[in-house]
Amino acid sequence: MASAKRKPSPADTLVLEEFLPYRLSVLSNRISRAIAARYAKTFDLTIPEWRVIAVLGRRPGLTAKEVAEATEMDKVAVSRAVARLVASKRVASREDRNDARKQSLTLTAQGESVHARIAPIALAAEERLLETLSSRDREQLDALLDHLLEAAKRL
Amino acid sequence: MASAKRKPSPADTLVLEEFLPYRLSVLSNRISRAIAARYAKTFDLTIPEWRVIAVLGRRPGLTAKEVAEATEMDKVAVSRAVARLVASKRVASREDRNDARKQSLTLTAQGESVHARIAPIALAAEERLLETLSSRDREQLDALLDHLLEAAKRL
DNA sequence: ACGATTTAGTTTCATTTGCAACCAATGGCA
DNA sequence: TGCCATTGGTTGCAAATGAAACTAAATCGT
């Protein structure tokens, strides 16, 4: 396998194929695109919209701000995704009783249906990626990702 | 730490924060943005341009096609990045002697200089991310990434 | 109670990107 | 040789993204 064959290069030489940020970017793109390909056309749904649906599916009633925090999308992206989702009647937004600036967002029945149909597709894709890893490896991966996510905040 | 605290959710529930593609996307974005922030303005360089420079720095004379393969960028992105780099005199392109469609790309002295100044910045950022990992962890990470990159091809 | 600040969310505009169609040169082969 | 398919690369257009300015509502300090 590649990593075994690769001979380490001098510490001051940047080899793109070995460069962590680059490899993560390629990996993330490959996966996201592969998964999105399975639902984008069928459901006419963008990745940001899917993320909004995913988070509202489990945590109904969030405001746009909270969705932005939960998904790490910026508020403009959320605003646009929500606008499309409301237009397509997949999300309902009602004004907060005590703060007219906020609106609480929930999935409509249609939104729920989309959620219910895509979640298994997404989970199956994830499982296909992970199925060849031992459960030990999975734990390692999980821990490493947590670690890196945290470390990356501090960059 | 987070992964230790997280209680596993039912296998059929998609929890965005635990979803591998999502976590990779967040991680990759955080890192890329942090690093790009350090050179983008100073050098007036986009990420695709930087990738082209990085690969030409180590493998001069590639064609645009080969750069696209080496960087996993699509050929349009390469074409545009190269066009900008040629305009800014960081890359020289000369026509292939036996195939007029191809052009062999190399860094100019200016391009080399950019490469020489950015590589250490990029490597230092990578090192900051990895410095808290044991060398065992680093190997694990390397192996897991290889594995996932391979598995993701098959999606 | 009232102006200054902050907060939630939207709009605008300039860039970036991604896809498909395209052009030009080459290779294959009848 | 002459035509078709393929390959390397560019262009054009439509959609996605990001930064900054903006609106409207709520809060704070006096």
Coordinates of N, CA and C in Angstrom, one line a residue, chain A:
Chain A
M1 N 0.8 -1.2 0.0 CA 0.0 0.0 0.0 C 0.8 1.3 0.0
A2 N 0.2 2.3 -0.4 CA 1.0 3.5 -0.7 C 1.9 4.0 0.5
S3 N 1.3 4.0 1.7 CA 2.1 4.6 2.8 C 3.3 3.7 3.1
A4 N 3.2 2.5 2.8 CA 4.4 1.6 3.1 C 5.5 1.9 2.1
K5 N 5.1 2.1 0.9 CA 6.1 2.3 -0.2 C 6.7 3.7 -0.1
R6 N 5.9 4.6 0.4 CA 6.4 6.0 0.3 C 7.7 6.2 1.2
K7 N 8.7 6.7 0.6 CA 9.9 6.9 1.4 C 9.7 8.3 1.9
P8 N 10.0 8.5 3.2 CA 9.8 9.8 3.8 C 10.8 10.8 3.1
S9 N 10.2 12.0 2.9 CA 11.1 13.0 2.2 C 11.6 14.0 3.2
P10 N 12.7 14.7 2.9 CA 13.3 15.6 3.9 C 12.2 16.5 4.5
A11 N 12.4 16.8 5.7 CA 11.4 17.5 6.4 C 11.1 18.9 5.8
D12 N 12.0 19.4 5.1 CA 11.8 20.8 4.5 C 11.3 20.7 3.1
T13 N 11.0 19.6 2.6 CA 10.5 19.5 1.2 C 9.0 19.2 1.3
L14 N 8.2 20.0 0.6 CA 6.8 19.8 0.6 C 6.4 19.0 -0.6
V15 N 5.9 17.8 -0.3 CA 5.5 16.9 -1.4 C 3.9 16.9 -1.3
L16 N 3.3 17.4 -2.3 CA 1.9 17.6 -2.2 C 1.1 16.4 -1.8
E17 N 1.5 15.2 -2.4 CA 0.8 14.0 -2.1 C 0.9 13.5 -0.7
E18 N 1.9 14.1 0.0 CA 2.0 13.6 1.4 C 1.5 14.7 2.4
F19 N 1.1 15.8 1.9 CA 0.8 17.0 2.7 C -0.6 16.8 3.3
L20 N -0.7 16.8 4.6 CA -1.9 16.5 5.3 C -3.1 17.4 4.8
P21 N -3.0 18.7 4.7 CA -4.1 19.5 4.3 C -4.6 19.1 2.9
Y22 N -3.7 18.8 2.0 CA -4.0 18.4 0.7 C -4.8 17.1 0.7
R23 N -4.2 16.1 1.4 CA -4.9 14.8 1.4 C -6.3 14.9 2.0
L24 N -6.4 15.7 3.0 CA -7.7 15.8 3.6 C -8.7 16.5 2.7
S25 N -8.2 17.4 1.9 CA -9.1 18.1 1.0 C -9.5 17.1 -0.1
V26 N -8.6 16.3 -0.6 CA -9.0 15.4 -1.7 C -10.0 14.4 -1.1
L27 N -9.7 13.9 0.1 CA -10.5 12.9 0.7 C -11.9 13.4 0.9
S28 N -12.0 14.6 1.5 CA -13.3 15.2 1.8 C -14.1 15.4 0.5
N29 N -13.4 15.9 -0.6 CA -14.1 16.1 -1.8 C -14.6 14.9 -2.4
R30 N -13.8 13.9 -2.4 CA -14.2 12.6 -3.0 C -15.5 12.1 -2.4
I31 N -15.4 12.1 -1.1 CA -16.6 11.6 -0.3 C -17.8 12.4 -0.5
S32 N -17.7 13.7 -0.3 CA -18.8 14.6 -0.4 C -19.5 14.5 -1.8
R33 N -18.6 14.5 -2.8 CA -19.2 14.4 -4.1 C -19.9 13.1 -4.4
A34 N -19.3 12.0 -3.9 CA -19.9 10.7 -4.2 C -21.2 10.6 -3.5
I35 N -21.3 11.1 -2.3 CA -22.6 11.0 -1.6 C -23.6 12.0 -2.2
A36 N -23.2 13.2 -2.4 CA -24.1 14.2 -3.0 C -24.7 13.7 -4.3
A37 N -23.8 13.0 -5.1 CA -24.3 12.6 -6.4 C -25.5 11.7 -6.2
R38 N -25.6 11.0 -5.1 CA -26.7 10.1 -4.9 C -28.0 10.8 -4.6
Y39 N -28.0 12.0 -4.1 CA -29.2 12.6 -3.7 C -29.5 13.9 -4.4
A40 N -28.4 14.6 -4.9 CA -28.6 15.9 -5.4 C -29.7 16.0 -6.5
K41 N -29.5 15.2 -7.5 CA -30.5 15.3 -8.6 C -31.8 14.8 -8.2
T42 N -31.8 13.6 -7.6 CA -33.1 12.9 -7.2 C -33.9 13.9 -6.4
F43 N -33.3 14.5 -5.4 CA -34.1 15.3 -4.5 C -34.0 16.8 -4.7
D44 N -33.2 17.2 -5.7 CA -32.9 18.6 -6.0 C -32.5 19.3 -4.7
L45 N -31.4 18.9 -4.2 CA -31.0 19.3 -2.9 C -29.5 19.6 -2.9
T46 N -29.1 20.7 -2.4 CA -27.6 21.0 -2.4 C -27.1 20.5 -1.1
I47 N -25.7 20.5 -0.9 CA -25.1 20.0 0.3 C -25.5 20.9 1.5
P48 N -25.5 22.2 1.4 CA -25.9 23.0 2.5 C -27.3 22.7 2.9
E49 N -28.2 22.6 1.9 CA -29.6 22.3 2.3 C -29.7 21.0 3.0
W50 N -29.0 20.0 2.5 CA -29.0 18.7 3.2 C -28.5 18.8 4.6
R51 N -27.5 19.6 4.8 CA -27.0 19.8 6.2 C -28.0 20.4 7.1
V52 N -28.7 21.4 6.6 CA -29.8 22.0 7.4 C -30.9 21.0 7.7
I53 N -31.3 20.2 6.7 CA -32.3 19.2 7.0 C -31.8 18.2 8.0
A54 N -30.5 17.8 7.9 CA -30.0 16.8 8.8 C -30.0 17.3 10.2
V55 N -29.7 18.6 10.4 CA -29.6 19.0 11.8 C -31.0 19.3 12.4
L56 N -31.9 19.8 11.5 CA -33.3 20.0 11.9 C -34.0 18.7 12.2
G57 N -33.6 17.7 11.5 CA -34.2 16.4 11.7 C -34.1 15.9 13.1
R58 N -32.9 16.2 13.7 CA -32.6 15.7 15.0 C -32.9 16.7 16.0
R59 N -32.9 18.0 15.6 CA -33.0 19.1 16.6 C -34.0 20.1 16.1
P60 N -35.3 19.8 16.0 CA -36.3 20.7 15.5 C -36.4 22.0 16.3
G61 N -36.7 23.1 15.7 CA -37.0 24.3 16.4 C -35.8 25.2 16.5
L62 N -34.7 24.8 16.0 CA -33.5 25.7 16.1 C -33.8 27.0 15.3
T63 N -33.1 28.0 15.6 CA -33.1 29.2 14.8 C -32.0 29.1 13.7
A64 N -32.0 30.0 12.8 CA -31.0 30.0 11.7 C -29.6 30.1 12.3
K65 N -29.5 31.0 13.3 CA -28.2 31.2 14.0 C -27.7 29.9 14.6
E66 N -28.6 29.2 15.3 CA -28.2 27.9 15.9 C -27.9 26.9 14.9
V67 N -28.6 26.9 13.8 CA -28.3 26.0 12.7 C -26.9 26.3 12.2
A68 N -26.5 27.5 12.0 CA -25.2 27.9 11.5 C -24.1 27.4 12.5
E69 N -24.4 27.5 13.8 CA -23.4 27.1 14.7 C -23.3 25.5 14.7
A70 N -24.4 24.9 14.6 CA -24.4 23.4 14.6 C -23.8 22.8 13.4
T71 N -23.9 23.5 12.3 CA -23.4 22.9 11.0 C -22.0 23.5 10.6
E72 N -21.6 24.6 11.3 CA -20.4 25.3 11.0 C -20.5 25.9 9.6
M73 N -21.7 26.2 9.2 CA -21.9 26.9 8.0 C -21.9 28.4 8.4
D74 N -21.6 29.3 7.4 CA -21.8 30.7 7.9 C -23.3 31.1 7.7
K75 N -23.6 32.2 8.3 CA -25.0 32.5 8.4 C -25.6 32.9 7.0
V76 N -24.8 33.4 6.1 CA -25.3 33.6 4.8 C -25.7 32.3 4.1
A77 N -24.9 31.3 4.2 CA -25.2 30.0 3.6 C -26.4 29.5 4.2
V78 N -26.6 29.6 5.5 CA -27.8 29.1 6.1 C -29.0 29.8 5.6
S79 N -28.9 31.1 5.6 CA -30.0 31.9 5.2 C -30.5 31.5 3.8
R80 N -29.5 31.3 2.9 CA -29.9 30.9 1.5 C -30.5 29.5 1.5
A81 N -29.9 28.6 2.2 CA -30.4 27.2 2.2 C -31.8 27.2 2.8
V82 N -32.0 27.9 3.9 CA -33.3 27.9 4.5 C -34.3 28.5 3.5
A83 N -33.9 29.6 2.9 CA -34.9 30.3 1.9 C -35.3 29.2 0.9
R84 N -34.4 28.5 0.3 CA -34.8 27.5 -0.7 C -35.6 26.4 -0.1
L85 N -35.3 26.0 1.1 CA -36.0 24.9 1.8 C -37.5 25.4 2.1
V86 N -37.6 26.6 2.5 CA -38.9 27.1 2.8 C -39.7 27.2 1.5
A87 N -39.1 27.7 0.4 CA -39.7 27.8 -0.8 C -40.2 26.4 -1.3
S88 N -39.4 25.4 -1.1 CA -39.8 24.1 -1.5 C -40.6 23.3 -0.5
K89 N -41.1 24.0 0.5 CA -41.9 23.5 1.6 C -41.4 22.3 2.3
R90 N -40.1 22.3 2.5 CA -39.5 21.3 3.2 C -39.2 21.7 4.7
V91 N -39.1 23.0 4.8 CA -38.9 23.6 6.2 C -40.0 24.7 6.4
A92 N -40.5 24.7 7.6 CA -41.4 25.7 8.0 C -40.7 26.6 9.0
S93 N -40.9 27.9 8.9 CA -40.3 28.8 9.8 C -41.4 29.7 10.5
R94 N -41.4 29.7 11.8 CA -42.3 30.5 12.4 C -41.6 31.5 13.4
E95 N -42.2 32.6 13.5 CA -41.5 33.6 14.3 C -41.5 33.3 15.8
D96 N -40.4 33.6 16.4 CA -40.2 33.4 17.8 C -41.2 34.3 18.6
R97 N -41.9 33.8 19.6 CA -42.9 34.5 20.3 C -42.3 35.8 21.0
N98 N -41.2 35.6 21.6 CA -40.7 36.8 22.3 C -39.5 37.6 21.6
D99 N -39.2 37.1 20.5 CA -38.1 37.9 19.8 C -38.4 37.8 18.3
A100 N -38.8 38.9 17.8 CA -39.3 38.9 16.4 C -38.2 38.8 15.4
R101 N -36.9 38.9 15.8 CA -35.8 38.7 14.9 C -35.6 37.2 14.6
K102 N -35.9 36.4 15.6 CA -35.6 35.0 15.5 C -36.7 34.2 14.8
Q103 N -36.4 33.2 14.1 CA -37.5 32.3 13.7 C -37.1 30.9 13.9
S104 N -38.0 30.2 14.5 CA -37.7 28.8 14.8 C -38.1 27.9 13.6
L105 N -37.1 27.0 13.3 CA -37.2 26.2 12.0 C -37.5 24.8 12.3
T106 N -38.4 24.2 11.6 CA -38.7 22.8 11.7 C -38.9 22.2 10.3
L107 N -38.8 20.9 10.3 CA -39.0 20.2 9.0 C -40.6 20.1 8.9
T108 N -41.0 20.2 7.6 CA -42.4 19.9 7.3 C -42.5 18.4 7.1
A109 N -43.7 17.9 6.9 CA -43.8 16.5 6.6 C -42.9 16.1 5.4
Q110 N -42.9 17.0 4.4 CA -42.1 16.7 3.2 C -40.6 16.7 3.6
G111 N -40.3 17.7 4.4 CA -38.9 17.7 4.9 C -38.5 16.4 5.6
E112 N -39.4 16.0 6.5 CA -39.1 14.8 7.2 C -38.9 13.6 6.2
S113 N -39.7 13.6 5.2 CA -39.7 12.5 4.3 C -38.3 12.5 3.5
V114 N -37.9 13.7 3.2 CA -36.5 13.8 2.5 C -35.5 13.3 3.5
H115 N -35.6 13.7 4.7 CA -34.6 13.3 5.7 C -34.6 11.8 5.9
A116 N -35.8 11.3 6.0 CA -35.9 9.8 6.2 C -35.4 9.0 5.0
R117 N -35.5 9.6 3.8 CA -35.0 8.8 2.7 C -33.5 9.0 2.4
I118 N -33.0 10.2 2.8 CA -31.5 10.4 2.5 C -30.7 9.8 3.6
A119 N -31.1 9.9 4.8 CA -30.2 9.5 5.9 C -29.7 8.1 5.7
P120 N -30.5 7.1 5.3 CA -30.0 5.8 5.1 C -29.0 5.7 4.0
I121 N -29.2 6.5 3.0 CA -28.2 6.6 1.8 C -26.9 7.1 2.3
A122 N -26.9 8.1 3.1 CA -25.7 8.7 3.6 C -25.0 7.8 4.5
L123 N -25.8 7.2 5.4 CA -25.2 6.3 6.4 C -24.6 5.0 5.7
A124 N -25.2 4.6 4.7 CA -24.7 3.4 4.0 C -23.4 3.8 3.3
A125 N -23.3 5.0 2.7 CA -22.1 5.4 2.1 C -21.0 5.4 3.1
E126 N -21.3 6.0 4.3 CA -20.3 6.1 5.3 C -19.8 4.7 5.7
E127 N -20.8 3.8 5.8 CA -20.5 2.4 6.2 C -19.6 1.7 5.2
R128 N -19.9 2.0 3.9 CA -19.0 1.4 2.9 C -17.6 1.9 3.0
L129 N -17.4 3.1 3.4 CA -16.1 3.6 3.6 C -15.4 2.9 4.8
L130 N -16.2 2.7 5.8 CA -15.6 2.2 7.1 C -15.6 0.7 7.2
E131 N -16.3 0.1 6.4 CA -16.5 -1.4 6.6 C -15.2 -2.2 6.6
T132 N -14.2 -1.7 5.9 CA -13.0 -2.4 5.8 C -12.0 -2.1 7.0
L133 N -12.5 -1.2 7.8 CA -11.7 -0.9 9.0 C -12.1 -1.7 10.2
S134 N -11.1 -2.1 11.0 CA -11.4 -2.8 12.2 C -12.1 -1.8 13.2
S135 N -12.7 -2.4 14.2 CA -13.4 -1.4 15.1 C -12.3 -0.6 15.9
R136 N -11.2 -1.3 16.1 CA -10.0 -0.5 16.7 C -9.6 0.7 15.8
D137 N -9.5 0.4 14.5 CA -9.2 1.5 13.6 C -10.2 2.6 13.6
R138 N -11.5 2.2 13.7 CA -12.5 3.2 13.7 C -12.4 4.1 14.9
E139 N -12.1 3.5 16.0 CA -11.9 4.3 17.2 C -10.7 5.3 17.0
Q140 N -9.7 4.7 16.5 CA -8.5 5.6 16.3 C -8.8 6.7 15.4
L141 N -9.5 6.4 14.3 CA -9.9 7.5 13.4 C -10.8 8.5 14.0
D142 N -11.7 8.1 14.8 CA -12.6 9.0 15.5 C -11.8 9.9 16.4
A143 N -10.9 9.3 17.2 CA -10.1 10.0 18.1 C -9.2 11.0 17.4
L144 N -8.6 10.6 16.3 CA -7.7 11.4 15.6 C -8.4 12.6 15.0
L145 N -9.6 12.3 14.4 CA -10.4 13.4 13.9 C -10.7 14.5 14.9
D146 N -11.2 14.0 16.1 CA -11.5 14.9 17.2 C -10.3 15.7 17.5
H147 N -9.2 15.1 17.6 CA -7.9 15.8 18.0 C -7.6 16.8 16.9
L148 N -7.6 16.4 15.7 CA -7.3 17.4 14.6 C -8.3 18.5 14.5
L149 N -9.5 18.2 14.7 CA -10.6 19.3 14.6 C -10.3 20.3 15.7
E150 N -9.9 19.8 16.8 CA -9.6 20.7 17.9 C -8.3 21.5 17.6
A151 N -7.3 20.8 17.2 CA -6.0 21.5 16.9 C -6.2 22.5 15.7
A152 N -7.1 22.2 14.8 CA -7.2 23.1 13.7 C -7.9 24.4 14.1
K153 N -8.7 24.3 15.1 CA -9.3 25.6 15.6 C -8.2 26.6 16.0
R154 N -7.1 26.0 16.5 CA -6.1 26.9 17.1 C -5.1 27.4 16.0
L155 N -5.3 27.1 14.8 CA -4.5 27.6 13.7 C -4.9 29.0 13.4

